[in-house]
Short mmCIF file of C-alpha atoms and ligand atoms in Angstrom, two decimals:
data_model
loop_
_atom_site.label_atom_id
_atom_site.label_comp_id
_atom_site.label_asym_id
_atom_site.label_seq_id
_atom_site.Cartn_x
_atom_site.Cartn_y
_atom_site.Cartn_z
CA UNK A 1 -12.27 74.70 24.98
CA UNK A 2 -10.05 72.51 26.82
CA UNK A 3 -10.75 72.03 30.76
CA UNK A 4 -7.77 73.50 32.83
CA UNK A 5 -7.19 71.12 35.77
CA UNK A 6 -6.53 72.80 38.76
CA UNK A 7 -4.39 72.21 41.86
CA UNK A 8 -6.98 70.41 43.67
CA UNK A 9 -7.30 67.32 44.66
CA UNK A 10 -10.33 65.39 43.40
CA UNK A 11 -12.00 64.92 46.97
CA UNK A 12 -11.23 68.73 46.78
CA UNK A 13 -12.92 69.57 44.02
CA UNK A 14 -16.16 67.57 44.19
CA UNK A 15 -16.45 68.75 48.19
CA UNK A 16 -19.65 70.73 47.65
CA UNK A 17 -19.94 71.80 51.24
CA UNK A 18 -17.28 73.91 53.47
CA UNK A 19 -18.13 74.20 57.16
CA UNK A 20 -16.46 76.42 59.81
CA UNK A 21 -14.39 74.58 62.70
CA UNK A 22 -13.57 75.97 65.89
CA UNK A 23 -14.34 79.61 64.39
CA UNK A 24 -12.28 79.66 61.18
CA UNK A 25 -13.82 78.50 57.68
CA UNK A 26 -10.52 77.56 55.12
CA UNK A 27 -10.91 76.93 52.02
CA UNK A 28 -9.55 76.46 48.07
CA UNK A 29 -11.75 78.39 45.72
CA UNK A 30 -10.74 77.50 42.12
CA UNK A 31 -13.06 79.47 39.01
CA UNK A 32 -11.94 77.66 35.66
CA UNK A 33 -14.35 77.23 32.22
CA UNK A 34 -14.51 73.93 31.49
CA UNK A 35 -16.89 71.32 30.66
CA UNK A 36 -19.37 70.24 33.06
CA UNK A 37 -22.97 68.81 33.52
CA UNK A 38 -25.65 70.72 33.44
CA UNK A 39 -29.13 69.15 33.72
CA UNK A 40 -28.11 65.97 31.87
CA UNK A 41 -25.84 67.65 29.16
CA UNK A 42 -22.25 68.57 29.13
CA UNK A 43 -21.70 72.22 28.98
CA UNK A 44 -18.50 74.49 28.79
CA UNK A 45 -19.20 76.49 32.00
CA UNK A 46 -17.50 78.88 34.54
CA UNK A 47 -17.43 77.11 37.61
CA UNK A 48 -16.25 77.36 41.27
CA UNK A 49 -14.37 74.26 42.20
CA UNK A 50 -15.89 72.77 38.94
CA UNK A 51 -19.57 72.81 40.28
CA UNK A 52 -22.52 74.87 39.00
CA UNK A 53 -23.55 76.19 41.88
CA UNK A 54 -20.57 76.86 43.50
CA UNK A 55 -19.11 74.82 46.84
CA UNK A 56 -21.65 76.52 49.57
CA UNK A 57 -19.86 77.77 53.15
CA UNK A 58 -21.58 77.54 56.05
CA UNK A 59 -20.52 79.46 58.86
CA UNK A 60 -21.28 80.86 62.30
CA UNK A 61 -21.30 84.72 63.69
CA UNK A 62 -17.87 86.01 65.11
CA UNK A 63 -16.22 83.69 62.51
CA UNK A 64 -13.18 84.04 60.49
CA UNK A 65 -13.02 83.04 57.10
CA UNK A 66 -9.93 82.14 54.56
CA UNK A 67 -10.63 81.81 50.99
CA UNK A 68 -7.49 80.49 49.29
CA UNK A 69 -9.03 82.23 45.70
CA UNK A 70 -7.48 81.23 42.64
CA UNK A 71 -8.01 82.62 39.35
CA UNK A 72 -8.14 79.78 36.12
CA UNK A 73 -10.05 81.78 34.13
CA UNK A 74 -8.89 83.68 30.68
CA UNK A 75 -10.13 87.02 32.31
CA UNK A 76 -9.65 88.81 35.47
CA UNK A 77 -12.56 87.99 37.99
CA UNK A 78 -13.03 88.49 41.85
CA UNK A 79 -15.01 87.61 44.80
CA UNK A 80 -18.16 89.72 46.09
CA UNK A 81 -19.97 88.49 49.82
CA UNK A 82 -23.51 89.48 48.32
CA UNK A 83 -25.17 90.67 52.20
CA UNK A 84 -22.39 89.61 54.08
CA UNK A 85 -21.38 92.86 56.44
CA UNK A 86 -18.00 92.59 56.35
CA UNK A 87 -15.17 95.24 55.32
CA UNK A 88 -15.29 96.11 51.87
CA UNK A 89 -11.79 96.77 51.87
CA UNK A 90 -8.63 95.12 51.65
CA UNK A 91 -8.49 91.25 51.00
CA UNK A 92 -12.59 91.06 52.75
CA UNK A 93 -15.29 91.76 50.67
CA UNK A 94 -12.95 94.46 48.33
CA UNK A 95 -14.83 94.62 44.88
CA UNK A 96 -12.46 96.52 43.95
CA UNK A 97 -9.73 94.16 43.91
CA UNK A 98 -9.01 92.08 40.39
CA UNK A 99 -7.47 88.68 40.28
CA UNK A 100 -5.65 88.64 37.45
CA UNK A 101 -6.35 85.33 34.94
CA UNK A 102 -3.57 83.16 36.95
CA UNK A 103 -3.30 84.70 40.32
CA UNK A 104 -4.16 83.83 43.26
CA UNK A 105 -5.52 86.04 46.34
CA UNK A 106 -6.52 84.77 49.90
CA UNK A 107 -9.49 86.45 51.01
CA UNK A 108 -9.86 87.11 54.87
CA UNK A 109 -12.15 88.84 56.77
CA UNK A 110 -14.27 88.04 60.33
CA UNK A 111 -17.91 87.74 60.79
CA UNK A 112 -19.21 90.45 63.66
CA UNK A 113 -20.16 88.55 66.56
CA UNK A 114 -23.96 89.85 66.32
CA UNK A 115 -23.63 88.93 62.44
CA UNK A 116 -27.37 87.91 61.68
CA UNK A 117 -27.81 84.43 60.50
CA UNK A 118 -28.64 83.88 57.18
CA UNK A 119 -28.83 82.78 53.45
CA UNK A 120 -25.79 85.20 51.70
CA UNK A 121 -23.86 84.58 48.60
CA UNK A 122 -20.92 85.10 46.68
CA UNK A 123 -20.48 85.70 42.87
CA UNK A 124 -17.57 88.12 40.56
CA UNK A 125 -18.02 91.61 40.54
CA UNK A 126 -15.53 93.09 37.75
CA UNK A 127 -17.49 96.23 36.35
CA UNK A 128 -18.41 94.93 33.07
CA UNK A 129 -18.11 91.09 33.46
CA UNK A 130 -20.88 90.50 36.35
CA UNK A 131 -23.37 89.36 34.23
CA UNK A 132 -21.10 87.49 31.50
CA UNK A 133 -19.55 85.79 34.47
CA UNK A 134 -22.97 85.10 36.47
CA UNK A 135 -24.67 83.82 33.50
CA UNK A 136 -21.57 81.29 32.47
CA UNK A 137 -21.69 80.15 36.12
CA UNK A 138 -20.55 81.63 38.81
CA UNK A 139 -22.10 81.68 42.20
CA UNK A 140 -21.74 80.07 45.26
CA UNK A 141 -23.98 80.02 48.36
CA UNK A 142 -22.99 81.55 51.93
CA UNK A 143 -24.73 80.37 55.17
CA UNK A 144 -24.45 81.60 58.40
CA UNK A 145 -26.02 79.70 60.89
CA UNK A 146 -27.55 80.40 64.28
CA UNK A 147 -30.48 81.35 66.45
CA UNK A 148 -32.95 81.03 63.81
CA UNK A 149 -31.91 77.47 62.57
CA UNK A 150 -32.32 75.81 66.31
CA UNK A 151 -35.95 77.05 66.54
CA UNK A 152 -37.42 73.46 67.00
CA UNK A 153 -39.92 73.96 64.15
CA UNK A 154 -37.21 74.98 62.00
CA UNK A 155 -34.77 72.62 62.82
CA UNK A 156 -37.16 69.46 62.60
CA UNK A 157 -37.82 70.43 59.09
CA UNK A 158 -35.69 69.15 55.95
CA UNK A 159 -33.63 71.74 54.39
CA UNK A 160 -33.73 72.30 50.48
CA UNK A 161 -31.64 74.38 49.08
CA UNK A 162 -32.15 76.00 46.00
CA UNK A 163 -30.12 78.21 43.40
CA UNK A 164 -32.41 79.41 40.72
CA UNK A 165 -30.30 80.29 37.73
CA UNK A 166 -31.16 80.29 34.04
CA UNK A 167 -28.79 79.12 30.93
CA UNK A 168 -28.88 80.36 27.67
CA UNK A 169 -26.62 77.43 26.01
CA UNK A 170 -26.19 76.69 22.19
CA UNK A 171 -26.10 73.15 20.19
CA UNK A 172 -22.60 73.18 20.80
CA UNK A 173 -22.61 73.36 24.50
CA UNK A 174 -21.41 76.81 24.82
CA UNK A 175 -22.72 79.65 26.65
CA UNK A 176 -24.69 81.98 23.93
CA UNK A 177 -23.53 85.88 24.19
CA UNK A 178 -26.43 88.23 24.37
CA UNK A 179 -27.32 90.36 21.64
CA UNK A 180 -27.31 94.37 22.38
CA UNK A 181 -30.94 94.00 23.02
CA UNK A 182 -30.68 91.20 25.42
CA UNK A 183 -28.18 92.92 27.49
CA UNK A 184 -30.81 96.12 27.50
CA UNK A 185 -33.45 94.33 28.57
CA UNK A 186 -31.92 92.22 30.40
CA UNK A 187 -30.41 88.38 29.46
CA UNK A 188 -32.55 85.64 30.13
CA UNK A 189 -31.69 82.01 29.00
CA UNK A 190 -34.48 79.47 28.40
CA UNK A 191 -33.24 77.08 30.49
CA UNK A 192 -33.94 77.33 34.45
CA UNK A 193 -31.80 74.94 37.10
CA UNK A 194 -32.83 74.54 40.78
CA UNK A 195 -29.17 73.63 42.45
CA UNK A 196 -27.64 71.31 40.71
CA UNK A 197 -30.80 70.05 38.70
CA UNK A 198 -33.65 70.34 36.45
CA UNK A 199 -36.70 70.24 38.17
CA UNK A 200 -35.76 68.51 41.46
CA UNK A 201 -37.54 66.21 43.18
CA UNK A 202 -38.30 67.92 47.32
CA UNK A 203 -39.99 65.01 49.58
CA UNK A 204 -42.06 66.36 52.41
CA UNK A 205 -43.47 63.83 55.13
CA UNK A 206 -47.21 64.12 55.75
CA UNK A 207 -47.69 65.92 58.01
CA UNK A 208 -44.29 67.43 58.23
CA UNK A 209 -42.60 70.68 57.06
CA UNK A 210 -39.89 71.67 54.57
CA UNK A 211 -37.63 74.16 54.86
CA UNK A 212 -36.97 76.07 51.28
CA UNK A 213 -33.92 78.41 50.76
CA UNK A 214 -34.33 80.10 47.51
CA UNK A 215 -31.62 82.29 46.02
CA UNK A 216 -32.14 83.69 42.53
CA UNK A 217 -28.64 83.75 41.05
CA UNK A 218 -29.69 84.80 37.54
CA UNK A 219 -28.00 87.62 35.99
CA UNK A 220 -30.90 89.37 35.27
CA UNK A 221 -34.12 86.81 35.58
CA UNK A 222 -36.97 87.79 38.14
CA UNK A 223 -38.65 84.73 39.85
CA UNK A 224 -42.91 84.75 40.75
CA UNK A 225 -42.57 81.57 42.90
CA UNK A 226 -46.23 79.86 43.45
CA UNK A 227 -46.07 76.42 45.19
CA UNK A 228 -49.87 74.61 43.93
CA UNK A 229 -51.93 74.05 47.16
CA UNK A 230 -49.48 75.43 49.17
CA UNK A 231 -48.91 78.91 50.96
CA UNK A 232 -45.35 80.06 51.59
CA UNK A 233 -44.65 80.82 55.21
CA UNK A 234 -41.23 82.79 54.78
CA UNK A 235 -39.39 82.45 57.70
CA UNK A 236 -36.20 84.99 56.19
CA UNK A 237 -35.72 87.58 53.49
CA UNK A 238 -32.20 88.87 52.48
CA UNK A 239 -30.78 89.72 55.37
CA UNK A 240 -31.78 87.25 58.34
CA UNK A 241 -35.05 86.18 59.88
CA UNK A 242 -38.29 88.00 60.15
CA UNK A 243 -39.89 88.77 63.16
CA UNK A 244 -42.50 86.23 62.66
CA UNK A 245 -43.61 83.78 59.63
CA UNK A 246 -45.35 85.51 56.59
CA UNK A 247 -47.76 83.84 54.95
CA UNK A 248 -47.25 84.61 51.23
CA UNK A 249 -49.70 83.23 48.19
CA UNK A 250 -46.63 83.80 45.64
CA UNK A 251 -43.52 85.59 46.24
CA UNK A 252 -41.24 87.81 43.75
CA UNK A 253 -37.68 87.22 43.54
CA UNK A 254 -35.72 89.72 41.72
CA UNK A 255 -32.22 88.57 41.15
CA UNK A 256 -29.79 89.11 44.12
CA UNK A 257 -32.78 88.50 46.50
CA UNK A 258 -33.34 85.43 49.15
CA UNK A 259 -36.24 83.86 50.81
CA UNK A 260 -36.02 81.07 53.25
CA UNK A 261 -39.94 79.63 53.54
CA UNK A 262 -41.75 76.94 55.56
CA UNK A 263 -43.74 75.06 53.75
CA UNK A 264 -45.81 72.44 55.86
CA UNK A 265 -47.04 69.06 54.78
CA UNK A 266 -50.87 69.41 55.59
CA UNK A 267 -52.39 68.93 52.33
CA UNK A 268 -53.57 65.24 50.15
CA UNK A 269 -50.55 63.48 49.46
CA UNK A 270 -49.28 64.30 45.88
CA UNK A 271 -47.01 66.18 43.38
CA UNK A 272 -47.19 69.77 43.65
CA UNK A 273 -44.95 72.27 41.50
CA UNK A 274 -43.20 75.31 42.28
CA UNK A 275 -43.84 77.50 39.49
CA UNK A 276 -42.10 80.13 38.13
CA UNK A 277 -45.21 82.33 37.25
CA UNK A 278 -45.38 85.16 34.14
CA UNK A 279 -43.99 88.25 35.30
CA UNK A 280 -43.52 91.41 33.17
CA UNK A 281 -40.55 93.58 34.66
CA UNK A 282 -40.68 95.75 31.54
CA UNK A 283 -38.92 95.89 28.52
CA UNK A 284 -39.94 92.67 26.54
CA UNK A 285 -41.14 93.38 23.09
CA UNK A 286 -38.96 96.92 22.94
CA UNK A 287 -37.54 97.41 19.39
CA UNK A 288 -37.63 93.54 18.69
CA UNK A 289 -36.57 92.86 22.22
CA UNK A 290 -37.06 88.94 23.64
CA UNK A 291 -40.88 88.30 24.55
CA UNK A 292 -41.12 87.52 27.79
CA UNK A 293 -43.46 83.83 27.98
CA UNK A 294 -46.63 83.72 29.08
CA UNK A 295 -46.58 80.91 30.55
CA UNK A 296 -45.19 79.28 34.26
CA UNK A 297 -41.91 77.31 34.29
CA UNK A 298 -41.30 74.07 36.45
CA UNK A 299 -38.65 74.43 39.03
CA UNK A 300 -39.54 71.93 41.44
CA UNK A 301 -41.79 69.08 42.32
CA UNK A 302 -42.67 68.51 45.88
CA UNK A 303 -44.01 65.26 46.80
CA UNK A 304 -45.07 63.60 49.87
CA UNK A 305 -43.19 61.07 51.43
CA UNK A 306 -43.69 58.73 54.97
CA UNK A 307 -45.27 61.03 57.20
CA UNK A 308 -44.71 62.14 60.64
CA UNK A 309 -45.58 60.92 64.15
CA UNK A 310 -47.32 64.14 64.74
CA UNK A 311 -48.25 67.26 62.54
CA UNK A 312 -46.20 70.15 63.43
CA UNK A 313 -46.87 73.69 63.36
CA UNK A 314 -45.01 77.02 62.14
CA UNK A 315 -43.09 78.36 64.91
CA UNK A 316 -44.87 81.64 66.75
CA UNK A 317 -42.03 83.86 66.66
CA UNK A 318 -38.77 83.82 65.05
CA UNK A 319 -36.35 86.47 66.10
CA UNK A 320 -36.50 90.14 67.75
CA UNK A 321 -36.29 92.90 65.10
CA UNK A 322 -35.95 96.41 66.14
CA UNK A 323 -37.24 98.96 63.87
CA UNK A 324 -34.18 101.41 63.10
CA UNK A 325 -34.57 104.61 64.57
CA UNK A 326 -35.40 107.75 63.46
CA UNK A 327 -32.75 109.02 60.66
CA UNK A 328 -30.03 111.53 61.67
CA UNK A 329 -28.63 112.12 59.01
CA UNK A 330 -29.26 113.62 55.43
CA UNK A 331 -31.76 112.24 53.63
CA UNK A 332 -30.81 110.80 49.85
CA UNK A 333 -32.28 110.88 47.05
CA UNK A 334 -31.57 108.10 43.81
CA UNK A 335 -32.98 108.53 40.26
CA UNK A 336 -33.11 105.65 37.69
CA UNK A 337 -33.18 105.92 34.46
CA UNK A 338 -32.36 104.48 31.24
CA UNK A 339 -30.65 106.30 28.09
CA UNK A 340 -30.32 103.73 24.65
CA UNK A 341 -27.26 101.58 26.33
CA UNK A 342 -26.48 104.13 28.88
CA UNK A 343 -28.26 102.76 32.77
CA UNK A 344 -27.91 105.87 35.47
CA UNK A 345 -28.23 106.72 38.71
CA UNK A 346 -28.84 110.48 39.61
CA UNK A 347 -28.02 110.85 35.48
CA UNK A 348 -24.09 109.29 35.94
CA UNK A 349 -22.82 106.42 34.76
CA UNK A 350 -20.43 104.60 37.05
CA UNK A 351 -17.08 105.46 37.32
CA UNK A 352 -14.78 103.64 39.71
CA UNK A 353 -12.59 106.93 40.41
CA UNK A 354 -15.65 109.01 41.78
CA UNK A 355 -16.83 109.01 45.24
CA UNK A 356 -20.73 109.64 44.47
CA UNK A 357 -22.15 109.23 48.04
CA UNK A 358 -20.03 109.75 50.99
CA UNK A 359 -22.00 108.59 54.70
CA UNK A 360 -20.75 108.58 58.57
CA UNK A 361 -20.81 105.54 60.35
CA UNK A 362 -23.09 105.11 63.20
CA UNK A 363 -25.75 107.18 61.06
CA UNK A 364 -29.22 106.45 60.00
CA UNK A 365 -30.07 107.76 56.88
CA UNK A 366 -33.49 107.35 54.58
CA UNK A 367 -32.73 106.65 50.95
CA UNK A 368 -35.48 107.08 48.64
CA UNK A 369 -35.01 105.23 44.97
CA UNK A 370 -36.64 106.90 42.18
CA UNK A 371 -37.06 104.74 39.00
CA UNK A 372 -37.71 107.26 36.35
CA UNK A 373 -36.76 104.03 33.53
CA UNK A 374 -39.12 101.61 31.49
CA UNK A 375 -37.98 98.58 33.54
CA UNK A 376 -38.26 97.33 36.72
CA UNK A 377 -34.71 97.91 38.78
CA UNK A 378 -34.20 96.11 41.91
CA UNK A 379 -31.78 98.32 44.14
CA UNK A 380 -28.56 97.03 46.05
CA UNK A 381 -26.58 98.09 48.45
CA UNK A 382 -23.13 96.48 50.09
CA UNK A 383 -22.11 96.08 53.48
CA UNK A 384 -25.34 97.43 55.41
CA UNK A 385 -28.33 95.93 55.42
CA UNK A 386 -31.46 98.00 55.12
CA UNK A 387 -35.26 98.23 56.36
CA UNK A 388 -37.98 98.79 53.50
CA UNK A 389 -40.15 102.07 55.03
CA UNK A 390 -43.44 101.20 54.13
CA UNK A 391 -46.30 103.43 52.76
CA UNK A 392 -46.82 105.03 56.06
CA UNK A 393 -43.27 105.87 55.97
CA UNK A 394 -42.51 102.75 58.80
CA UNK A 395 -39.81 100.55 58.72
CA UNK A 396 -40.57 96.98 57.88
CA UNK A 397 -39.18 94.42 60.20
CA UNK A 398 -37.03 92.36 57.90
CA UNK A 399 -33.64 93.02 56.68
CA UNK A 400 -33.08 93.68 53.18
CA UNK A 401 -30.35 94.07 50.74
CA UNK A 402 -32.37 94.28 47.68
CA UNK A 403 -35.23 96.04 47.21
CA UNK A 404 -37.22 96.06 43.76
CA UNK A 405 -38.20 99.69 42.60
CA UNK A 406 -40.98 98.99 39.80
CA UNK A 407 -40.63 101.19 36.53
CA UNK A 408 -41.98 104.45 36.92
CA UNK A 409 -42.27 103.72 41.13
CA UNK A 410 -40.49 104.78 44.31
CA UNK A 411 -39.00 103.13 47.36
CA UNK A 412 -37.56 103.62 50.26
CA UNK A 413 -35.51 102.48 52.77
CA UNK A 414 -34.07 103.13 56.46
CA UNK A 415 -29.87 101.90 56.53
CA UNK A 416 -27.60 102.62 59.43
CA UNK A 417 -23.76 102.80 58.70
CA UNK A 418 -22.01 100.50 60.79
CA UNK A 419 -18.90 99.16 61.72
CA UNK A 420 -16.92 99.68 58.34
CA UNK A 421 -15.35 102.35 56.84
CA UNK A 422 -13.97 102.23 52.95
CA UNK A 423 -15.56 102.06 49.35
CA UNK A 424 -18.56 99.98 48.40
CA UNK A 425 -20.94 100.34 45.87
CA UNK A 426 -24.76 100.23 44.97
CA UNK A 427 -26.41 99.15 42.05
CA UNK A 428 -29.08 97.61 40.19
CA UNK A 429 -28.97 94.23 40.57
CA UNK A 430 -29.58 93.09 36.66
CA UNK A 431 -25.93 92.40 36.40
CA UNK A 432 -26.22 93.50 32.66
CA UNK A 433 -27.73 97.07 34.05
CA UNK A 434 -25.00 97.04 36.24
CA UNK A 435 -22.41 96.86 33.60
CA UNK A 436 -24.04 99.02 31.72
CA UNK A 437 -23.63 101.50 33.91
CA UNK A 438 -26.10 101.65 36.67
CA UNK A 439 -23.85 101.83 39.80
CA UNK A 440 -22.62 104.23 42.57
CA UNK A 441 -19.66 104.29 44.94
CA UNK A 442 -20.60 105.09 48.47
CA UNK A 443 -17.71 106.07 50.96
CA UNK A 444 -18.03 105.15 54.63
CA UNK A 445 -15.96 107.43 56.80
CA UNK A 446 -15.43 106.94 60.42
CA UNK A 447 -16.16 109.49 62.97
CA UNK A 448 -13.00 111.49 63.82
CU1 C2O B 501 -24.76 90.63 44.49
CU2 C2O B 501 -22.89 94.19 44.18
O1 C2O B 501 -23.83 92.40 44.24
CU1 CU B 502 -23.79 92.64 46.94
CU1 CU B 503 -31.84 97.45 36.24
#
C-alpha cells in the first residue's frame, strides 16, 4: 500500500496534542492507511493525523470545537464523540453523516457550559466498518478538563494516559481480516499497545501518586486490569468523576469504557505490572471459535522513581453527584440476543430508516437491558449519560455510558433526556456485534 501524504504540514501531523484557546478548539483531522510504527515494527495502519492513537483534544466546558475532518481513506468513514453530550445532529456528533473517501467535512458543535469533565473519545461509526476501522486504527482521545483536575491531590499527581488497543497484524505488516468466527465472537488480536507503546514504562515517586487514564479502544477486547501490590483508587468512570475515590482490587473494562484511577506510591520501591487478567466474556471455544488465554498480559510497568517531600493522600471527596430522580416516564425494556450472524435488540436487526425508540427531553426514564445471548454485551448509549440502578433498584453515583450486561444477566439504568433533540443510536459496544447488527435508533423530540 502506498502512504497518501496529506495536506498537512509535518509539525501538523506529528502534533499529538490539540488544546482549546480562549474557548474554541481548531483543528485538521486527517484518517489515511499508511505505514506506521507500531511497537517497534512498521505496520500499514489507519491512522488519525498518522498516529496510532489518534492526536488527543483537550478541552474545557462551554467550549466550541472545529474539526477540519478530512477523509484519505479508500472507504467512507466519519467521526463519533464516544460520551461527549453534544447534538447528534448536523455537522456535531451526526453518526449519521458519511465522509465520502476524499471529502472533507468540518465538524462543529459547543460543549454545554455544565459539560462534566472528563476522559471521552472519538472513533468512525459507519454501520458495518466500526470494528474494521477501530481495529486498523482509529481512535483518538477527548479530554475535557475542569473541577476535578484542580483537586490538589489530583493535580500534584503525574498523568498517564493510556489507550489499550489490541492488533491482530500478519508477517507482512498488514492488518489480518477476521474470520466469520472471529467477528461472532468477537475479534481479538494478540498483540496489546498501551498509547503509543508496548508495555510502557509509568514512574511514580515514593511516596507520590499517579494519575492513570485508561480507555479501552479495542474493537471488541475486554480488559481485567490488576496493578501487583497496588489497589486502584478510581477517581472517574465514563462519564466524569465519582463522588468519592473507589478503592478497586481489579477493575473490568469492556471496550468503549473509561476509568481514571489514583494509584499512590506507598509501597517498596520496585517494578510492578498492570496486568491484563483472564477474563471469559463468553463465546471462546464455540464451533472452533479463538480460545480465549489463560493467562495475564503485560500492559504496563510501574516503577518508582525520586520520591516526594511528603507522602500524599487520596483526596476526600471529588465532586457532588446527584442521584437522578425518580423516572417519569415509560419504562423500557431491551432484549439481547444472538441468532448464527444475526446480533438483536428486542429481536431487530438495525436498520438506519427505523425509529425504534422515540423519548421526550427533560424525561427520566429506567431502561432495563436483558441479555438473553451466550456472550457478554456491554450496552451504549449516545448523547446522555446514564446512572447504573443498583440491586436495590438505586442509582449509583457515577456517570456511565457503558454498562456491561453479562450473558444470560440484566441491568439497569436511570438516563434523563436532555438538551438535544435528533437521532442517535444504542448499541453493543463489540464493534463487530454492532455491525452485525446489534443497534437501535433512539429519537429525541423536544417538548412542543
Ligand atoms: Cu463508542 Cu456508538 O460508540
Ligand atoms: Cu458512543
Ligand atoms: Cu455484543
Amino acid at each position: 500500500m502506498l502512504f497518501v501524504a496529506g495536506q498537512l504540514g509535518r509539525a501538523e501531523r506529528q502534533k499529538n496534542l490539540f488544546q482549546s484557546q480562549d474557548g474554541l478548539l481548531e483543528a485538521d483531522l486527517e484518517a489515511s492507511e499508511g505505514w506506521t510504527q507500531l511497537a517497534g515494527n512498521s505496520a500499514n495502519l489507519f491512522t488519525y493525523n498518522g498516529q496510532v492513537p489518534g492526536p488527543r483534544f483537550e478541552v474545557r466546558a462551554g467550549d466550541t470545537v472545529r474539526i477540519h475532518f478530512t477523509n484519505r481513506l479508500a472507504e467512507s468513514t466519519n467521526l463519533h464523540f464516544h460520551g461527549l453530550h453534544v447534538p447528534p445532529t448536523g455537522r456535531a456528533d451526526n453518526v449519521f453523516l458519511e465522509v465520502q473517501r476524499g471529502e472533507s467535512v468540518d465538524y462543529e458543535f459547543s460543549l454545554p457550559a455544565n459539560h462534566p469533565p472528563g476522559m471521552f473519545w472519538y472513533h468512525p461509526h459507519v454501520h458495518g466498518a466500526a470494528a474494521r476501522q477501530v481495529a486498523h486504527g482509529l481512535a483518538g482521545l477527548f479530554i475535557v478538563r475542569g473541577e476535578l483536575d484542580v483537586i490538589p491531590e489530583v493535580a500534584i499527581a503525574t498523568e498517564q494516559f493510556l489507550v489499550l488497543k489490541d492488533w491482530a497484524i500478519g508477517r507482512s505488516g498488514g492488518v489480518i481480516e477476521p474470520s466469520t468466527m472471529e467477528r461472532m465472537t468477537g475479534r481479538e488480536g494478540s498483540l496489546i499497545t498501551a498509547g503509543e507503546d508496548l508495555n510502557p514504562k509509568l514512574r511514580i515517586p515514593s511516596g507520590g501518586m499517579l494519575r492513570l487514564r485508561i480507555l479501552n479502544a479495542s474493537a471488541s477486547r475486554f480488559y481485567r486490569l490488576k496493578l501487583e501490590n497496588h489497589p486502584l483508587a478510581v477517581i472517574a468512570t465514563d462519564g466524569g468523576p465519582l463522588a468519592v475515590p473507589l478503592i478497586l482490587e481489579e477493575m473490568l473494562l469492556s471496550p468503549g469504557e473509561r476509568a481514571d484511577i489514583l494509584v499512590q506510591g506507598d509501597r517498596e520501591s520496585g517494578e510492578y505490572r498492570l496486568l491484563n487478567l483472564p477474563y471469559n466474556r463468553g463465546g471462546a471455544g464455540m464451533m472452533g471459535g479463538p480460545q480465549r488465554p489463560s493467562n495475564a498480559d503485560v500492559l504496563a510497568t510501574m516503577l518508582y522513581e525520586g520520591r516526594t517531600a511528603s507522602k500524599l493522600d487520596l483526596p476526600a471527596s471529588l465532586a457532588t453527584i446527584d442521584p437522578l430522580p425518580k423516572p417519569d416516564g415509560p419504562a423500557r425494556t431491551f432484549v439481547l440476543s444472538e441468532s448464527g450472524m444475526r446480533f438483536l435488540i428486542n429481536g431487530r436487526e438495525f436498520d438506519h430508516n427505523r425509529v425504534d425508540t422515540t423519548v421526550r427531553l427533560d424525561t427520566v426514564e429506567d431502561w432495563e437491558i436483558i441479555n438473553r445471548g451466550t456472550m457478554d454485551h456491554p450496552f451504549h448509549l449516545h448523547t446522555n449519560a446514564f446512572q447504573i440502578l443498583d440491586s436495590k433498584g438505586e442509582p449509583e453515583r457515577a456517570w456511565k455510558d457503558v454498562v456491561l450486561v453479562p450473558a444470560g444477566r440484566t441491568r439497569r439504568f436511570r438516563v434523563r433526556f436532555e438538551d438535544f433533540a435528533g437521532k442517535a443510536l444504542y448499541h453493543c459496544h463489540i464493534l463487530d456485534h454492532e455491525d452485525l447488527g446489534m443497534m437501535g435508533v433512539i429519537e429525541m423530540l423536544a417538548n412542543a
